[in-house]
Each structure stands twice: as structure tokens, then as C-alpha cells.
């Protein structure tokens, strides 16, 4: 079992959950206005999560220092106190440089460190071995800008907004460890005036993870490898559970190619549009003995399915969504499902009954009761259309209102490895979202209102590259990687550095995925969905 979170940086969310013991489950967006400083890295919330962008703008207008670290000059830069145009894949160096400068200025929270952390001396030993000027050079930032950033952050609790520019990079775990260290060093973690925020483009990404729809965890984010957790759910479900983790999205395709996977049940996902190498995906799906698709719309994947089960849209069923804040929003149906469509839980419940499953619910109320009883974080789940919050608990003292608990350790300091340059593909393409389209565009692409905006998803290049290649706004260009290519119009964008290209996702049937290699996404810790190396060429005529 897996969900689309595999492509949205789930490995980083798992890392944060493990490192903090679940202490970062609640991140109230309104608290951003209380922050003493805000550091946005690898995120463009105006486009990917507009509600988060709204709170950031409110905070900036109230005078909260706002630093934006991003290779592109995003809309948020216009309201920021400082823009750090960090080189792609150099976020960890940037964060370590800020930490080194703060340490040099004695701008650490000594009291917080003493009471709530362990391993600070070892961390500082590693940090002191870095030359800030050299780190700046590696990150592509001048030292004066970094010193100014350190000055803005000095003696402040910092709210870190960490986007897909970090979580979808293959080196995202190293950047995240550096951010955790900096948040501990400044006493920001666990504070209402600071903390970690992760934009979520999918409305129930957090809820899907909490309910165990992943290959390596049970409901409540309990690891499948935990014997005690398995025994709890074996008693609840009346079945035996294997400790071996299941297949993630990419491995499902690979096992189908080998003939080892015989059947696949796809619910609310469209892998033929969301995953790279669509022809490879199609061949793998067509080779299955059985493909079942359950969805509210006909899509590329349902068209090759053996069985299609019509699901109900959110307005036609009851349930709950857990958003990026950790807020659980319960809802009830407004209108009945059309035709033979049914709520997803009802279809699965009927199917499990036909297959002889001993656990039969029969109502949404019974499912909610099970969640409340068996998943402690959801003990406050309100089934009456109200709002509740995930219950946060952690063994670490900094997340306990009374301060009791274990100290949280600093991580060792390390630098990211240099990426091997590819002279045949000299441009770095950043793949990102525009606010009008979500995910792969399976649903948003059907909106007549969105199409009225006339968006084309142009490839954006710098003025310097446009001049060198003799390209102008509206010209057609082919972007080609070692995996595939796409042809689109271009737009000259002043906010890009030479050698950097931006490719919007979801447009043109999400053809941008052709630039990415499916195999490169095999393991949750090796995602590199955010960037790739390309060459820009004039497309052949005819």
C-alpha cells in the first residue's frame, strides 16, 4: 500500500517525525504572525499552498523579518527582508553557514540548549571546522548577504517554512538535519514563536500518512517493524501482519514489469499522469492480470483498467481531512452521489465483506469510533462536522508544557557531496507548481475557469540564456534530459540565474514528468523529483 505522498517528500516528513518523536505534528499557521523571524527555504507557497502564503504576507507586513532562500526570485521575495538565491542542491551549506555565523556572534540560546538538548559540543566542533566564506561560495551567496541574514536572525525564535525544494531533493535529509540543528541552536523548536512548517499541496497528505496508507507504517505512524505495534493491530483486525514492508509506488511498477505483481487497486490516483516515463507505466499496468481503478473521474489510468469503481466526490460523502497544520476537519455529504457512485469507505467495506474479511464496519460512525479508540493522536476526532486537532505527544522535554522529558540530540554536521556536472546537459531544470494546478493536473485540468486564464506552462529561462541562445518570449524550445523531452513555449524571466530553468508541472498532460527517470525515485530517501539536468534545443520543424 502506498499513496501520492511518496512523490511529495514523505521521507523527510518521516525523518522529522522520528527525530522529534512526533513533536512537530501541530503547526498553527496563525502563529507565523507571532514569529520573531521567518526563514522560507525551497518553498513558493503563493503557488503551492496559497493559504500559507497569506499568513506569510501578513507577518511580513507586520514587520516580521522574512528571509527567502530559493534559486528563483519568487513572488514572496518582493515582501522579504532578504533574498538568498542559493544554488540548487546547496541548501545544507547555506544553513550551516548561517549557523556558523550565529555561533561566531554568540547568538545561540544557551539556556534552551542546556535544558532541552544533548550533543551541542560535538555539533559545534563540526560547525567550527567550516569556513563560512567557503560555505557561502559553495552555496552561491556572497558573505555580506549571509552576515546580514545572521543579523536578522540573531537572538530570535525562528519559524522555518520548508518546501518541496528541500523535501523532494535527493539531499533533502541532509538539509533537514542542518535545519533541525539550527532550530535547536536558536531555541526555536517547540516554540509558538518558531518551529517547522511544511507546505502540503495535497489536502489530506497528512491524514493518509496517519492512517497507515504507506508501505512501512501502521495507523498512528507506528513502524511496521515494531512487534508491539503489530500485535496491537493484529488484535484489532483479527489478522496476522508480516513485519516486511510493502511496495512503494515505484516498486509496484517494477514488480509488475517482472511479472511478480499480478493485481493493482488504484484509488484516487492517476499513475499514468503522475509518474515519470508514462509509456513504461502503461506497459506495466497492461501486463497485470487485474487492474482496478476507483475514482470520481475518467482518467488515463481508468481507461486501461479491467474494473472501474465509481467513487463519490468530497461533497457527496462524509469523512475528514487532516491539513498541514494538524487540524482535523470533519465533513458530511451535501448531496447524494450520482448514479452508482458510492463513498470510498463504503466500496472498500463492501469489497472486504465479499472477500470474507472478518472486520465489517457498515457505517462511517463505526470507522470513526475505531480511529478514536486505536489511534491516540486522533482521540479528539469530531464526527459532527466540527474541527479538532491531532493530539501531539513526544518523549522530548521541549515539546512538553512542563519541560519534562528526554533531551533531543543534535545531529553531526556534514556537507553535501558535489553533484557531477554533465556537460551534455548544461542546464538545471527546476520542476514546480503554479497555483492554478494541483498535483499532476488530473482534476484541475478539467476546470473551464482555469483554462480561461490561457496559461501555457511556459518554460522560464534567464535573460542571459535567452540572449545567448537567441530565444524570445513565445519561441518554441525542446527541453531534453537523459530520460525524455518536452516541447513548450518559453518565457524570459528576470528572477532566474543563468543556467537555471523553471518547468511548470501539470501542464500539457503533465509532460514535464518525461524529464524524470522513474528508477531514480525507487527509494523514499532518494527522491529527486524537483530538478534534473537538461539541454535546450530548437525543435525540429514539421
Short mmCIF file of C-alpha atoms in Angstrom, two decimals:
data_model
loop_
_atom_site.label_atom_id
_atom_site.label_comp_id
_atom_site.label_asym_id
_atom_site.label_seq_id
_atom_site.Cartn_x
_atom_site.Cartn_y
_atom_site.Cartn_z
CA UNK A 1 0.00 0.00 0.00
CA UNK A 2 1.22 3.47 -0.84
CA UNK A 3 -0.07 6.94 -1.69
CA UNK A 4 0.98 10.04 -3.62
CA UNK A 5 2.95 11.26 -0.62
CA UNK A 6 5.82 9.13 -1.90
CA UNK A 7 6.34 11.84 -4.52
CA UNK A 8 5.78 14.71 -2.09
CA UNK A 9 8.73 14.26 0.24
CA UNK A 10 7.29 11.69 2.64
CA UNK A 11 10.79 10.52 3.59
CA UNK A 12 11.52 13.98 5.03
CA UNK A 13 8.24 14.02 6.96
CA UNK A 14 9.19 10.62 8.37
CA UNK A 15 12.62 11.96 9.33
CA UNK A 16 11.08 14.89 11.22
CA UNK A 17 8.59 12.62 12.96
CA UNK A 18 11.34 10.25 14.09
CA UNK A 19 13.83 12.96 15.13
CA UNK A 20 11.25 14.90 17.15
CA UNK A 21 9.27 11.92 18.42
CA UNK A 22 6.15 13.32 16.78
CA UNK A 23 6.67 16.72 18.41
CA UNK A 24 6.08 18.73 15.23
CA UNK A 25 2.60 17.44 14.44
CA UNK A 26 0.84 20.76 15.09
CA UNK A 27 1.96 23.85 13.17
CA UNK A 28 -0.71 26.51 13.52
CA UNK A 29 -0.40 28.90 10.59
CA UNK A 30 -1.68 31.87 12.57
CA UNK A 31 1.37 31.52 14.84
CA UNK A 32 3.54 32.72 11.96
CA UNK A 33 2.41 36.23 12.83
CA UNK A 34 3.91 35.74 16.30
CA UNK A 35 7.27 34.61 14.93
CA UNK A 36 10.29 36.75 15.72
CA UNK A 37 11.76 35.86 12.32
CA UNK A 38 10.73 33.65 9.39
CA UNK A 39 13.07 31.67 7.15
CA UNK A 40 11.50 30.26 3.98
CA UNK A 41 13.63 27.72 2.13
CA UNK A 42 12.78 25.82 -1.04
CA UNK A 43 9.15 26.93 -0.85
CA UNK A 44 6.92 29.08 -3.03
CA UNK A 45 3.70 28.96 -1.01
CA UNK A 46 1.96 31.62 -3.08
CA UNK A 47 1.83 28.98 -5.80
CA UNK A 48 1.85 25.63 -4.00
CA UNK A 49 -0.07 26.45 -0.78
CA UNK A 50 -1.71 29.91 -1.07
CA UNK A 51 -3.23 29.83 2.43
CA UNK A 52 0.29 29.56 3.87
CA UNK A 53 1.41 32.38 1.58
CA UNK A 54 -1.39 34.52 3.01
CA UNK A 55 -0.08 34.17 6.57
CA UNK A 56 3.49 34.83 5.47
CA UNK A 57 2.41 38.03 3.77
CA UNK A 58 0.51 39.15 6.87
CA UNK A 59 3.59 38.51 9.01
CA UNK A 60 5.86 40.42 6.61
CA UNK A 61 3.51 43.39 6.53
CA UNK A 62 3.56 43.43 10.33
CA UNK A 63 7.32 43.82 10.24
CA UNK A 64 8.44 40.24 10.97
CA UNK A 65 11.88 39.77 9.31
CA UNK A 66 11.38 37.41 6.37
CA UNK A 67 14.27 35.66 4.64
CA UNK A 68 13.62 33.71 1.43
CA UNK A 69 16.22 31.17 0.26
CA UNK A 70 15.38 29.99 -3.25
CA UNK A 71 17.19 29.73 -6.58
CA UNK A 72 14.26 31.58 -8.17
CA UNK A 73 13.00 35.05 -7.41
CA UNK A 74 9.52 34.08 -6.28
CA UNK A 75 6.60 36.42 -5.56
CA UNK A 76 7.35 36.22 -1.84
CA UNK A 77 10.75 37.83 -2.41
CA UNK A 78 9.00 41.15 -3.06
CA UNK A 79 7.87 41.24 0.59
CA UNK A 80 11.02 39.75 2.08
CA UNK A 81 13.74 41.40 4.11
CA UNK A 82 16.36 39.41 2.21
CA UNK A 83 16.52 37.05 -0.76
CA UNK A 84 19.26 34.41 -0.77
CA UNK A 85 19.47 32.97 -4.34
CA UNK A 86 21.01 29.70 -3.19
CA UNK A 87 22.45 27.37 -5.80
CA UNK A 88 20.42 24.18 -6.37
CA UNK A 89 21.46 21.34 -4.03
CA UNK A 90 23.39 23.71 -1.76
CA UNK A 91 20.74 24.33 0.90
CA UNK A 92 22.66 22.43 3.59
CA UNK A 93 25.74 24.62 3.05
CA UNK A 94 23.53 27.70 3.31
CA UNK A 95 22.02 26.61 6.62
CA UNK A 96 25.38 25.56 8.07
CA UNK A 97 26.82 28.92 7.07
CA UNK A 98 24.04 30.77 8.92
CA UNK A 99 24.61 28.56 11.97
CA UNK A 100 28.38 29.15 11.88
CA UNK A 101 27.92 32.91 11.72
CA UNK A 102 25.40 32.87 14.59
CA UNK A 103 27.76 30.76 16.69
CA UNK A 104 30.60 33.15 15.94
CA UNK A 105 28.38 36.01 17.15
CA UNK A 106 27.42 34.05 20.33
CA UNK A 107 23.81 34.15 19.11
CA UNK A 108 22.78 30.74 20.41
CA UNK A 109 20.19 30.08 23.12
CA UNK A 110 22.43 28.69 25.86
CA UNK A 111 19.61 28.16 28.36
CA UNK A 112 17.46 26.22 25.88
CA UNK A 113 20.43 24.13 24.77
CA UNK A 114 21.35 23.24 28.35
CA UNK A 115 17.84 22.20 29.38
CA UNK A 116 16.47 20.52 26.27
CA UNK A 117 19.30 19.21 24.10
CA UNK A 118 22.33 16.96 24.11
CA UNK A 119 25.36 16.77 21.83
CA UNK A 120 25.80 20.51 21.30
CA UNK A 121 29.57 20.45 21.87
CA UNK A 122 30.03 17.77 19.21
CA UNK A 123 27.83 19.77 16.83
CA UNK A 124 29.88 22.92 17.39
CA UNK A 125 33.13 21.03 16.84
CA UNK A 126 31.86 20.05 13.39
CA UNK A 127 30.44 23.50 12.69
CA UNK A 128 33.69 25.21 13.68
CA UNK A 129 35.58 23.19 11.10
CA UNK A 130 33.71 25.02 8.34
CA UNK A 131 34.97 28.23 6.78
CA UNK A 132 31.88 30.50 6.42
CA UNK A 133 33.33 32.23 3.36
CA UNK A 134 33.87 28.88 1.67
CA UNK A 135 30.36 27.74 2.58
CA UNK A 136 28.99 30.94 1.05
CA UNK A 137 30.96 30.32 -2.12
CA UNK A 138 29.61 26.78 -2.33
CA UNK A 139 26.04 27.99 -1.77
CA UNK A 140 26.39 30.73 -4.38
CA UNK A 141 25.76 33.54 -1.86
CA UNK A 142 28.09 36.43 -1.07
CA UNK A 143 29.36 36.62 2.51
CA UNK A 144 27.87 40.09 3.11
CA UNK A 145 24.36 38.75 2.41
CA UNK A 146 24.94 35.84 4.76
CA UNK A 147 26.14 38.15 7.52
CA UNK A 148 23.05 40.29 7.01
CA UNK A 149 20.87 37.17 7.27
CA UNK A 150 22.59 36.18 10.50
CA UNK A 151 21.97 39.67 11.83
CA UNK A 152 18.26 39.42 11.07
CA UNK A 153 18.06 36.09 12.90
CA UNK A 154 20.28 36.91 15.86
CA UNK A 155 18.66 36.28 19.28
CA UNK A 156 15.30 35.45 17.68
CA UNK A 157 12.98 32.48 17.65
CA UNK A 158 12.74 31.43 14.02
CA UNK A 159 9.85 29.87 12.10
CA UNK A 160 11.24 27.73 9.28
CA UNK A 161 9.00 27.11 6.26
CA UNK A 162 10.45 24.14 4.38
CA UNK A 163 9.13 23.41 0.91
CA UNK A 164 9.43 20.85 -1.84
CA UNK A 165 12.68 22.41 -2.97
CA UNK A 166 14.08 20.58 0.07
CA UNK A 167 11.74 17.65 0.64
CA UNK A 168 11.80 16.46 -2.99
CA UNK A 169 15.56 16.66 -3.38
CA UNK A 170 17.78 13.61 -3.02
CA UNK A 171 19.90 15.52 -0.46
CA UNK A 172 16.85 16.77 1.42
CA UNK A 173 17.62 14.70 4.52
CA UNK A 174 20.98 16.44 4.96
CA UNK A 175 19.37 19.86 4.60
CA UNK A 176 16.68 18.87 7.07
CA UNK A 177 19.21 17.74 9.67
CA UNK A 178 21.00 21.08 9.28
CA UNK A 179 17.69 22.92 9.77
CA UNK A 180 16.88 20.88 12.86
CA UNK A 181 20.27 21.72 14.31
CA UNK A 182 19.77 25.42 13.63
CA UNK A 183 16.29 25.36 15.15
CA UNK A 184 17.70 23.74 18.30
CA UNK A 185 20.68 26.09 18.45
CA UNK A 186 18.38 29.12 18.38
CA UNK A 187 15.79 27.64 20.77
CA UNK A 188 13.15 27.84 18.03
CA UNK A 189 11.85 24.27 18.03
CA UNK A 190 8.81 23.72 20.21
CA UNK A 191 8.09 27.45 20.49
CA UNK A 192 4.91 29.22 19.39
CA UNK A 193 7.19 31.94 18.04
CA UNK A 194 9.17 29.50 15.91
CA UNK A 195 9.16 25.90 14.73
CA UNK A 196 8.93 23.98 11.47
CA UNK A 197 6.24 24.35 8.81
CA UNK A 198 5.83 22.07 5.80
CA UNK A 199 3.52 23.15 2.96
CA UNK A 200 1.28 20.33 1.74
CA UNK A 201 -0.11 20.56 -1.79
CA UNK A 202 -2.43 17.59 -1.26
CA UNK A 203 -5.34 18.28 1.07
CA UNK A 204 -5.11 15.03 3.06
CA UNK A 205 -1.47 14.06 2.71
CA UNK A 206 -1.01 14.13 6.49
CA UNK A 207 -4.19 12.15 7.13
CA UNK A 208 -3.18 9.42 4.68
CA UNK A 209 0.13 9.04 6.49
CA UNK A 210 -1.59 9.00 9.89
CA UNK A 211 -3.98 6.25 8.79
CA UNK A 212 -1.15 3.97 7.67
CA UNK A 213 -1.65 4.04 3.90
CA UNK A 214 2.09 3.62 3.41
CA UNK A 215 4.27 0.54 2.89
CA UNK A 216 6.30 0.77 6.09
CA UNK A 217 3.96 2.00 8.83
CA UNK A 218 0.70 1.23 10.60
CA UNK A 219 -2.04 3.70 11.61
CA UNK A 220 -0.73 6.27 14.05
CA UNK A 221 2.63 6.26 12.22
CA UNK A 222 3.71 3.21 14.17
CA UNK A 223 6.55 1.45 12.32
CA UNK A 224 5.60 -1.86 10.77
CA UNK A 225 8.85 -3.28 12.15
CA UNK A 226 7.62 -2.74 15.73
CA UNK A 227 6.45 -6.03 17.23
CA UNK A 228 4.28 -4.35 19.87
CA UNK A 229 2.58 -2.15 17.25
CA UNK A 230 1.87 -5.14 15.03
CA UNK A 231 0.40 -7.11 17.92
CA UNK A 232 -1.93 -4.22 18.76
CA UNK A 233 -3.29 -4.09 15.22
CA UNK A 234 -3.41 -7.87 14.88
CA UNK A 235 -5.77 -7.94 17.86
CA UNK A 236 -7.82 -5.06 16.45
CA UNK A 237 -8.09 -6.52 12.95
CA UNK A 238 -8.09 -10.23 13.77
CA UNK A 239 -5.31 -10.99 11.29
CA UNK A 240 -1.58 -11.76 11.27
CA UNK A 241 0.71 -8.98 9.98
CA UNK A 242 4.04 -9.51 8.27
CA UNK A 243 6.92 -7.36 9.52
CA UNK A 244 8.14 -6.98 5.93
CA UNK A 245 7.30 -3.63 4.46
CA UNK A 246 5.24 -3.46 1.30
CA UNK A 247 5.92 -1.94 -2.08
CA UNK A 248 6.08 1.79 -2.67
CA UNK A 249 4.61 3.32 -5.83
CA UNK A 250 7.74 2.88 -7.91
CA UNK A 251 8.47 -0.65 -6.77
CA UNK A 252 4.90 -1.63 -7.64
CA UNK A 253 5.64 -0.73 -11.26
CA UNK A 254 8.99 -2.53 -11.19
CA UNK A 255 7.47 -5.70 -9.75
CA UNK A 256 4.65 -5.56 -12.30
CA UNK A 257 7.29 -5.37 -15.04
CA UNK A 258 8.92 -8.51 -13.65
CA UNK A 259 5.59 -10.34 -13.51
CA UNK A 260 5.71 -10.63 -9.71
CA UNK A 261 2.80 -8.24 -9.10
CA UNK A 262 -0.42 -9.63 -10.54
CA UNK A 263 -3.09 -7.16 -9.43
CA UNK A 264 -3.25 -3.47 -8.50
CA UNK A 265 -6.00 -1.45 -6.86
CA UNK A 266 -5.71 2.29 -7.64
CA UNK A 267 -7.87 4.61 -5.54
CA UNK A 268 -7.90 8.34 -6.29
CA UNK A 269 -4.51 8.27 -8.02
CA UNK A 270 -3.59 8.51 -11.68
CA UNK A 271 -0.11 6.96 -12.09
CA UNK A 272 -0.28 7.24 -15.88
CA UNK A 273 -0.23 11.01 -15.43
CA UNK A 274 1.66 11.49 -12.18
CA UNK A 275 4.61 9.08 -12.51
CA UNK A 276 7.59 9.53 -14.85
CA UNK A 277 8.01 7.54 -18.05
CA UNK A 278 4.30 7.12 -18.90
CA UNK A 279 4.81 4.56 -21.68
CA UNK A 280 6.73 2.37 -19.27
CA UNK A 281 3.92 2.76 -16.71
CA UNK A 282 1.29 1.89 -19.31
CA UNK A 283 3.11 -1.28 -20.36
CA UNK A 284 3.46 -2.37 -16.73
CA UNK A 285 -0.23 -1.77 -15.98
CA UNK A 286 -1.39 -3.53 -19.12
CA UNK A 287 0.68 -6.56 -18.13
CA UNK A 288 -1.25 -7.03 -14.86
CA UNK A 289 -3.82 -9.81 -14.52
CA UNK A 290 -6.18 -7.32 -12.88
CA UNK A 291 -6.23 -3.52 -12.62
CA UNK A 292 -8.99 -1.93 -10.54
CA UNK A 293 -9.43 1.85 -10.55
CA UNK A 294 -11.70 3.64 -8.09
CA UNK A 295 -12.14 7.35 -8.82
CA UNK A 296 -14.61 10.16 -9.40
CA UNK A 297 -13.46 10.97 -12.95
CA UNK A 298 -12.37 9.09 -16.02
CA UNK A 299 -8.62 9.48 -16.42
CA UNK A 300 -5.65 7.97 -18.24
CA UNK A 301 -5.34 5.10 -15.75
CA UNK A 302 -9.04 4.21 -15.62
CA UNK A 303 -9.02 3.89 -19.39
CA UNK A 304 -6.71 0.85 -19.19
CA UNK A 305 -8.42 -0.68 -16.12
CA UNK A 306 -10.20 -4.02 -16.08
CA UNK A 307 -12.70 -2.79 -13.49
CA UNK A 308 -13.72 0.81 -12.71
CA UNK A 309 -15.50 1.55 -9.43
CA UNK A 310 -17.22 4.97 -9.28
CA UNK A 311 -16.33 6.82 -6.09
CA UNK A 312 -18.01 9.86 -4.56
CA UNK A 313 -16.59 13.40 -4.51
CA UNK A 314 -15.95 15.13 -1.18
CA UNK A 315 -19.30 16.92 -1.31
CA UNK A 316 -21.08 13.58 -1.75
CA UNK A 317 -19.67 11.71 1.25
CA UNK A 318 -18.62 12.07 4.86
CA UNK A 319 -15.16 11.81 6.36
CA UNK A 320 -12.31 14.02 7.47
CA UNK A 321 -9.20 15.74 6.13
CA UNK A 322 -6.07 16.44 8.18
CA UNK A 323 -4.35 19.54 6.88
CA UNK A 324 -0.75 20.80 7.09
CA UNK A 325 -1.45 22.45 10.46
CA UNK A 326 -2.50 19.18 12.08
CA UNK A 327 -6.12 20.29 12.09
CA UNK A 328 -8.74 17.58 11.51
CA UNK A 329 -11.71 18.87 9.54
CA UNK A 330 -14.72 16.54 9.57
CA UNK A 331 -17.41 16.89 6.94
CA UNK A 332 -20.75 15.43 5.94
CA UNK A 333 -22.32 14.95 2.47
CA UNK A 334 -24.12 17.88 0.92
CA UNK A 335 -25.66 15.99 -2.00
CA UNK A 336 -26.02 12.25 -2.70
CA UNK A 337 -23.54 10.54 -5.05
CA UNK A 338 -24.73 10.36 -8.68
CA UNK A 339 -25.73 7.09 -10.32
CA UNK A 340 -23.98 4.04 -8.89
CA UNK A 341 -21.21 6.03 -7.17
CA UNK A 342 -20.52 5.34 -3.51
CA UNK A 343 -18.27 6.75 -0.82
CA UNK A 344 -14.79 5.22 -0.95
CA UNK A 345 -15.08 3.67 2.52
CA UNK A 346 -18.37 2.04 1.53
CA UNK A 347 -16.92 0.48 -1.63
CA UNK A 348 -13.96 -0.92 0.31
CA UNK A 349 -16.23 -2.16 3.10
CA UNK A 350 -18.48 -3.98 0.62
CA UNK A 351 -15.49 -5.47 -1.16
CA UNK A 352 -13.92 -6.68 2.10
CA UNK A 353 -17.21 -8.32 3.07
CA UNK A 354 -17.35 -10.16 -0.28
CA UNK A 355 -13.76 -11.34 0.29
CA UNK A 356 -14.62 -12.75 3.73
CA UNK A 357 -12.84 -10.14 5.84
CA UNK A 358 -13.89 -10.59 9.49
CA UNK A 359 -13.91 -6.83 10.12
CA UNK A 360 -17.03 -5.29 8.59
CA UNK A 361 -17.93 -1.71 9.55
CA UNK A 362 -21.20 -0.90 7.86
CA UNK A 363 -21.15 2.76 8.84
CA UNK A 364 -18.84 5.75 8.94
CA UNK A 365 -19.55 6.17 12.65
CA UNK A 366 -18.00 2.76 13.41
CA UNK A 367 -14.88 3.63 11.45
CA UNK A 368 -14.52 6.89 13.37
CA UNK A 369 -15.00 5.06 16.66
CA UNK A 370 -12.20 2.66 15.75
CA UNK A 371 -9.90 5.55 14.86
CA UNK A 372 -10.62 7.33 18.14
CA UNK A 373 -10.01 4.14 20.14
CA UNK A 374 -6.94 2.82 18.31
CA UNK A 375 -5.06 5.93 17.12
CA UNK A 376 -4.21 8.11 20.16
CA UNK A 377 -3.37 11.16 18.06
CA UNK A 378 -6.98 11.14 16.82
CA UNK A 379 -8.65 10.73 20.19
CA UNK A 380 -10.38 14.09 19.72
CA UNK A 381 -11.80 13.29 16.28
CA UNK A 382 -15.16 15.07 15.96
CA UNK A 383 -17.60 13.28 13.68
CA UNK A 384 -20.23 16.01 13.74
CA UNK A 385 -18.75 18.19 11.03
CA UNK A 386 -16.60 20.08 13.52
CA UNK A 387 -12.89 20.81 13.80
CA UNK A 388 -10.42 19.05 16.09
CA UNK A 389 -6.65 18.80 16.26
CA UNK A 390 -4.17 15.97 16.14
CA UNK A 391 -3.01 15.26 19.70
CA UNK A 392 0.72 15.81 19.89
CA UNK A 393 2.94 13.79 22.19
CA UNK A 394 6.69 13.37 22.35
CA UNK A 395 9.26 11.91 24.68
CA UNK A 396 11.36 15.08 24.35
CA UNK A 397 11.05 17.73 27.05
CA UNK A 398 10.99 20.74 24.74
CA UNK A 399 7.55 19.69 23.48
CA UNK A 400 6.17 19.18 26.99
CA UNK A 401 4.50 22.27 28.52
CA UNK A 402 6.11 21.36 31.85
CA UNK A 403 9.51 20.77 30.25
CA UNK A 404 9.80 17.18 31.44
CA UNK A 405 11.23 14.56 29.12
CA UNK A 406 14.38 13.47 27.33
CA UNK A 407 16.83 15.90 25.76
CA UNK A 408 16.79 15.94 21.96
CA UNK A 409 20.15 15.29 20.31
CA UNK A 410 21.92 17.47 17.78
CA UNK A 411 22.93 15.72 14.57
CA UNK A 412 26.51 15.52 13.31
CA UNK A 413 27.46 18.21 10.84
CA UNK A 414 28.20 17.11 7.31
CA UNK A 415 28.33 18.73 3.92
CA UNK A 416 26.52 17.58 0.80
CA UNK A 417 28.53 15.93 -1.91
CA UNK A 418 29.28 17.82 -5.09
CA UNK A 419 27.00 16.80 -7.93
CA UNK A 420 28.82 15.61 -11.00
CA UNK A 421 28.30 18.15 -13.77
CA UNK A 422 27.00 16.93 -17.11
CA UNK A 423 28.42 18.98 -19.96
CA UNK A 424 25.97 17.39 -22.39
CA UNK A 425 23.04 18.70 -20.32
CA UNK A 426 24.28 22.07 -19.02
CA UNK A 427 21.02 23.50 -17.62
CA UNK A 428 19.46 22.73 -14.25
CA UNK A 429 15.69 22.45 -14.60
CA UNK A 430 13.55 23.06 -11.53
CA UNK A 431 10.13 21.42 -11.74
CA UNK A 432 7.46 23.24 -9.77
CA UNK A 433 3.81 24.15 -9.36
CA UNK A 434 1.64 27.07 -10.38
CA UNK A 435 -1.28 27.86 -8.11
CA UNK A 436 -3.90 27.05 -10.73
CA UNK A 437 -2.94 23.39 -11.00
CA UNK A 438 -2.54 20.83 -8.23
CA UNK A 439 -0.50 17.65 -8.40
CA UNK A 440 -0.45 16.19 -11.89
CA UNK A 441 -3.46 18.23 -13.03
CA UNK A 442 -5.78 15.22 -13.33
CA UNK A 443 -8.67 17.20 -11.84
CA UNK A 444 -7.67 20.84 -12.21
CA UNK A 445 -7.05 20.39 -15.94
CA UNK A 446 -10.79 19.80 -16.35
CA UNK A 447 -11.69 23.23 -14.99
CA UNK A 448 -13.05 25.53 -17.70
CA UNK A 449 -12.37 28.52 -15.48
CA UNK A 450 -8.69 27.63 -15.15
CA UNK A 451 -8.42 27.21 -18.90
CA UNK A 452 -9.91 30.69 -19.34
CA UNK A 453 -6.72 32.13 -17.86
CA UNK A 454 -4.91 30.97 -21.01
CA UNK A 455 -1.97 29.51 -19.11
CA UNK A 456 0.52 27.64 -21.27
CA UNK A 457 3.06 26.46 -18.69
CA UNK A 458 5.92 28.19 -20.47
CA UNK A 459 9.47 27.12 -19.69
CA UNK A 460 11.17 30.03 -17.95
CA UNK A 461 14.80 30.94 -18.70
CA UNK A 462 17.06 33.80 -17.68
CA UNK A 463 17.57 36.89 -19.88
CA UNK A 464 21.24 35.96 -20.24
CA UNK A 465 20.41 32.49 -21.54
CA UNK A 466 17.73 33.89 -23.81
CA UNK A 467 20.20 36.31 -25.37
CA UNK A 468 22.91 33.65 -25.73
CA UNK A 469 20.52 31.18 -27.39
CA UNK A 470 18.68 33.87 -29.37
CA UNK A 471 15.37 32.91 -27.78
CA UNK A 472 12.46 35.26 -27.12
CA UNK A 473 9.11 35.11 -25.34
CA UNK A 474 6.81 32.72 -27.16
CA UNK A 475 9.50 30.82 -29.05
CA UNK A 476 9.21 27.04 -29.03
CA UNK A 477 12.01 25.13 -27.37
CA UNK A 478 12.72 21.49 -26.66
CA UNK A 479 13.91 20.67 -23.14
CA UNK A 480 15.67 17.32 -23.23
CA UNK A 481 17.10 15.25 -20.38
CA UNK A 482 18.72 11.81 -20.50
CA UNK A 483 15.26 10.36 -19.88
CA UNK A 484 12.99 12.23 -22.27
CA UNK A 485 11.99 15.59 -23.70
CA UNK A 486 9.16 18.11 -23.91
CA UNK A 487 8.38 20.97 -26.28
CA UNK A 488 6.89 24.19 -24.95
CA UNK A 489 6.98 27.93 -25.43
CA UNK A 490 9.46 29.89 -23.37
CA UNK A 491 9.26 32.97 -21.19
CA UNK A 492 12.19 35.20 -20.30
CA UNK A 493 12.19 35.58 -16.51
CA UNK A 494 14.41 38.10 -14.75
CA UNK A 495 14.29 36.21 -11.45
CA UNK A 496 16.40 33.32 -12.77
CA UNK A 497 20.17 32.95 -12.77
CA UNK A 498 21.99 31.87 -15.96
CA UNK A 499 21.92 28.10 -16.34
CA UNK A 500 18.71 27.75 -14.33
CA UNK A 501 15.38 26.80 -15.96
CA UNK A 502 11.89 26.54 -14.45
CA UNK A 503 9.40 24.00 -15.83
CA UNK A 504 5.79 24.15 -14.51
CA UNK A 505 4.21 20.78 -13.71
CA UNK A 506 0.68 19.59 -14.62
CA UNK A 507 0.52 21.36 -17.99
CA UNK A 508 0.28 19.51 -21.32
CA UNK A 509 -0.92 16.31 -19.64
CA UNK A 510 1.91 16.79 -17.14
CA UNK A 511 4.53 16.09 -19.80
CA UNK A 512 7.24 17.53 -17.50
CA UNK A 513 7.41 14.09 -15.86
CA UNK A 514 9.07 12.84 -19.06
CA UNK A 515 12.22 14.60 -17.91
CA UNK A 516 12.50 12.41 -14.79
CA UNK A 517 13.66 8.82 -14.53
CA UNK A 518 11.25 6.52 -12.70
CA UNK A 519 14.05 4.31 -11.39
CA UNK A 520 15.63 7.31 -9.72
CA UNK A 521 12.57 7.55 -7.45
CA UNK A 522 12.73 3.94 -6.29
CA UNK A 523 13.61 4.53 -2.65
CA UNK A 524 11.84 7.03 -0.43
CA UNK A 525 15.18 8.52 0.57
CA UNK A 526 16.44 9.07 -2.96
CA UNK A 527 13.73 11.26 -4.44
CA UNK A 528 14.94 13.75 -6.98
CA UNK A 529 11.62 14.86 -8.43
CA UNK A 530 12.34 18.55 -8.10
CA UNK A 531 15.25 19.03 -10.51
CA UNK A 532 17.16 17.44 -13.36
CA UNK A 533 19.83 18.30 -15.91
CA UNK A 534 18.60 19.27 -19.39
CA UNK A 535 19.67 20.82 -22.67
CA UNK A 536 17.61 23.40 -24.54
CA UNK A 537 17.25 22.95 -28.30
CA UNK A 538 15.23 24.35 -31.16
CA UNK A 539 12.57 21.73 -32.03
CA UNK A 540 12.72 20.15 -35.45
CA UNK A 541 10.30 21.64 -37.94
CA UNK A 542 7.46 19.59 -39.35
#
